[in-house]
Short mmCIF file of C-alpha atoms in Angstrom, two decimals:
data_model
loop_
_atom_site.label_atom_id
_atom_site.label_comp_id
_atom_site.label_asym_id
_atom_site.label_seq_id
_atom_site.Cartn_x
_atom_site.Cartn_y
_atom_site.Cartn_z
CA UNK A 267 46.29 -14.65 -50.58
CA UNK A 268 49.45 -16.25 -48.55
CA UNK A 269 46.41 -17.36 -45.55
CA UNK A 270 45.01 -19.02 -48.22
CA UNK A 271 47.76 -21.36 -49.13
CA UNK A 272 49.42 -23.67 -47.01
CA UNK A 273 52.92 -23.10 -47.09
CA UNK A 274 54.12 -26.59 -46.09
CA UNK A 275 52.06 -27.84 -49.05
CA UNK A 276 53.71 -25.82 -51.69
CA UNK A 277 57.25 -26.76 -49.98
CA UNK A 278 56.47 -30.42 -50.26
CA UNK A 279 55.38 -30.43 -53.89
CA UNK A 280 58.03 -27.45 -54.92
CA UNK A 281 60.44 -30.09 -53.66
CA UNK A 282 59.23 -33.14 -55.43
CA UNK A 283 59.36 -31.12 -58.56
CA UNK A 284 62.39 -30.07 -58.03
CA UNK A 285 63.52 -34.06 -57.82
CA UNK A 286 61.69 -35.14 -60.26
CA UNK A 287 61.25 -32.13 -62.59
CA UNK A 288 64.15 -30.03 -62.99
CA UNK A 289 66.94 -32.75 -64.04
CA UNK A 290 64.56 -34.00 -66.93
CA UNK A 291 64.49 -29.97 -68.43
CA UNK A 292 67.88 -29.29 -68.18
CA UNK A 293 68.62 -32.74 -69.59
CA UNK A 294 65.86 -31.33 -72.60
CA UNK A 295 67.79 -28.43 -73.01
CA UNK A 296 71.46 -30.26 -72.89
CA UNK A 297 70.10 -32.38 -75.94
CA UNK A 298 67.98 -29.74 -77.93
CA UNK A 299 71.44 -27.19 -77.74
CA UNK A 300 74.38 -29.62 -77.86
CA UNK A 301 73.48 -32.90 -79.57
CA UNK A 302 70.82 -31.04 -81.38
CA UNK A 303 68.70 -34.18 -81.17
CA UNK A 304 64.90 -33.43 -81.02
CA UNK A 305 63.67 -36.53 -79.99
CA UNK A 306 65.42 -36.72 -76.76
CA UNK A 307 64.39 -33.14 -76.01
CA UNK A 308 60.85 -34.32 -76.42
CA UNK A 309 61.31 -37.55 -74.40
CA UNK A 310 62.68 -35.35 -71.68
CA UNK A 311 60.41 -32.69 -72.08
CA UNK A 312 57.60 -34.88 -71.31
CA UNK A 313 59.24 -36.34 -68.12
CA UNK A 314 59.84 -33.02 -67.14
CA UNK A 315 56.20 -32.28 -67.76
CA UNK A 316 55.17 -35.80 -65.67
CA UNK A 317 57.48 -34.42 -63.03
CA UNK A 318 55.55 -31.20 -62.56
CA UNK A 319 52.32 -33.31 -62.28
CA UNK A 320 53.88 -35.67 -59.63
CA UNK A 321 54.99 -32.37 -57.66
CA UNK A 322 51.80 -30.78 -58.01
CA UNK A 323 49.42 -33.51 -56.94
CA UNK A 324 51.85 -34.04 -53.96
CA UNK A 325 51.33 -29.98 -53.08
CA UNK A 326 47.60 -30.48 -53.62
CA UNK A 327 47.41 -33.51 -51.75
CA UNK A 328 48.89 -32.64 -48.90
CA UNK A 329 47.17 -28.94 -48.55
CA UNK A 330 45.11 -28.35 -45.75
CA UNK A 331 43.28 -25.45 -46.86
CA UNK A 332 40.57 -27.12 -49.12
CA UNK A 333 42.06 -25.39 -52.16
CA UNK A 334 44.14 -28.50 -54.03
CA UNK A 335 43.70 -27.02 -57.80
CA UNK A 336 45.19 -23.68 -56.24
CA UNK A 337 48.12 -25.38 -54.53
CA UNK A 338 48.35 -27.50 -57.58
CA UNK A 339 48.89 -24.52 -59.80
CA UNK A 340 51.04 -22.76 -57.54
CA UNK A 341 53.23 -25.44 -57.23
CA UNK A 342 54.04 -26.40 -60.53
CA UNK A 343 54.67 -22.66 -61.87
CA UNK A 344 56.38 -21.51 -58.70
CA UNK A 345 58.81 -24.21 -59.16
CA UNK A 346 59.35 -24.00 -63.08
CA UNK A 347 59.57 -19.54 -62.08
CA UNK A 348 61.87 -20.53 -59.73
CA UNK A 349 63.83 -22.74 -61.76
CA UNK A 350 63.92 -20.36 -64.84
CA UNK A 351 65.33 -18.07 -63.04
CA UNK A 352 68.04 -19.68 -62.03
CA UNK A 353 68.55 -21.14 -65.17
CA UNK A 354 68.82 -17.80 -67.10
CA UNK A 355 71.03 -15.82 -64.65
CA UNK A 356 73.22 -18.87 -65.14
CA UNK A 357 73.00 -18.19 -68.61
CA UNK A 358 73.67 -14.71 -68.40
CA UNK A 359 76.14 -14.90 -66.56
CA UNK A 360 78.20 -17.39 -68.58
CA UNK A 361 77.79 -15.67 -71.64
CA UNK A 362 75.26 -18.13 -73.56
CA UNK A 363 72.09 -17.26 -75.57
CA UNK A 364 68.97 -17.26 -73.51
CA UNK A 365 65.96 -18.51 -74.94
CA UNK A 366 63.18 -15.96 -74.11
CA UNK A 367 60.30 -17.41 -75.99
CA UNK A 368 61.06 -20.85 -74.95
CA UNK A 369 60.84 -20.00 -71.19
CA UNK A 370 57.89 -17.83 -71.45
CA UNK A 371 56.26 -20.20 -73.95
CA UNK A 372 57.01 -23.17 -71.24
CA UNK A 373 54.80 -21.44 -68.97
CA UNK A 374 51.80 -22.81 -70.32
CA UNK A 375 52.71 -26.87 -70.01
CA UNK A 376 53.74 -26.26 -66.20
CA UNK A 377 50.47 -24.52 -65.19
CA UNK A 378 48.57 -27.56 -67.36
CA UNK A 379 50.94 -30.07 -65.43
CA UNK A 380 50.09 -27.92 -62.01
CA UNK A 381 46.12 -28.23 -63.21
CA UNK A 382 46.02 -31.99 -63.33
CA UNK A 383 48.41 -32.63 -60.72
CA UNK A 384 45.37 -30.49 -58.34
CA UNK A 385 43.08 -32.57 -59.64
CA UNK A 386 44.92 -35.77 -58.93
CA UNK A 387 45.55 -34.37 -55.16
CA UNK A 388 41.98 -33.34 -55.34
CA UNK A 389 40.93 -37.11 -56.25
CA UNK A 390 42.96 -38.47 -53.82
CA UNK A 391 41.88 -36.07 -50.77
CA UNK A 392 37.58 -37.34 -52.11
CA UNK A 393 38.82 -40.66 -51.88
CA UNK A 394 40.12 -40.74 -48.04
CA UNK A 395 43.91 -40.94 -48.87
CA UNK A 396 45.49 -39.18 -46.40
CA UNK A 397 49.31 -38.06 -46.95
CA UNK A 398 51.36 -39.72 -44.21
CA UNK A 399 49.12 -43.53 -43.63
CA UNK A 400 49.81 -46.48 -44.63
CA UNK A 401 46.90 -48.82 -45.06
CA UNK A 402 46.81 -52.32 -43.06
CA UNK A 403 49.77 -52.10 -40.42
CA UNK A 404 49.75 -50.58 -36.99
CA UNK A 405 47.21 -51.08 -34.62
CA UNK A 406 44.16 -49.74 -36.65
CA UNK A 407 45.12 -52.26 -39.49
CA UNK A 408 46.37 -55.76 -40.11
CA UNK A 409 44.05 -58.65 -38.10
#
């Protein structure tokens, strides 16, 4: 399966998740254990979520391989995997609770985030948009 993804790809969008992604779900977890205020979980939560999109359309965009829901998918779990793991050795490690369900459960909403960020890359690839150009300047553009 690894000749089937592009590599570069699924670094560019693991790293735009981790950017935009990560600091929003530890920020979700900081206010659902310590200031025990759901609402700002949520709010966080769902910018973590929008992160993982944003990081997965950039993986799918960028792909080469004609696969963007794949790399979309990859990107957004591999990256939340990744994360998690990280998150509960930390845990672990310091002594603190680790929240099983909620990291297995969390599964689902980063591979839903991965599937529309693929088909955002995958809209964006139909469309002509090509990672890298910018329209109207340098010598193919402009008058």
């Amino acid at each position: 399966m690894s000749e089937r993804l592009d590599a570069s790809a699924l670094k560019s969008g693991a790293l735009v998740c981790l950017v935009f992604a990560i600091p929003f779900s530890l920020g979700a977890r900081w206010a659902a254990d310590s200031r025990n205020d759901d609402g700002l979980a949520i709010a966080l939560t769902l910018a973590a979520l929008a992160g993982f999109v944003i990081g997965s359309g950039v993986g799918a965009w960028v792909q080469t391989k004609g696969l963007p829901l794949l790399h979309g998918l990859v990107t957004a779990s591999g990256t939340y995997l990744a994360a998690q793991t990280v998150f509960i050795i930390a845990r672990l490690v310091t002594g603190r609770d680790v929240h099983w369900f909620a990291a297995l459960f969390n599964v689902t909403p980063a591979l839903f985030a991965g599937l529309i960020g693929g088909v955002l890359g995958m809209v964006l690839q139909r469309r002509g948009a090509v990672p890298g150009r910018s329209s109207g300047s340098g010598p193919q553009g402009g008058s």
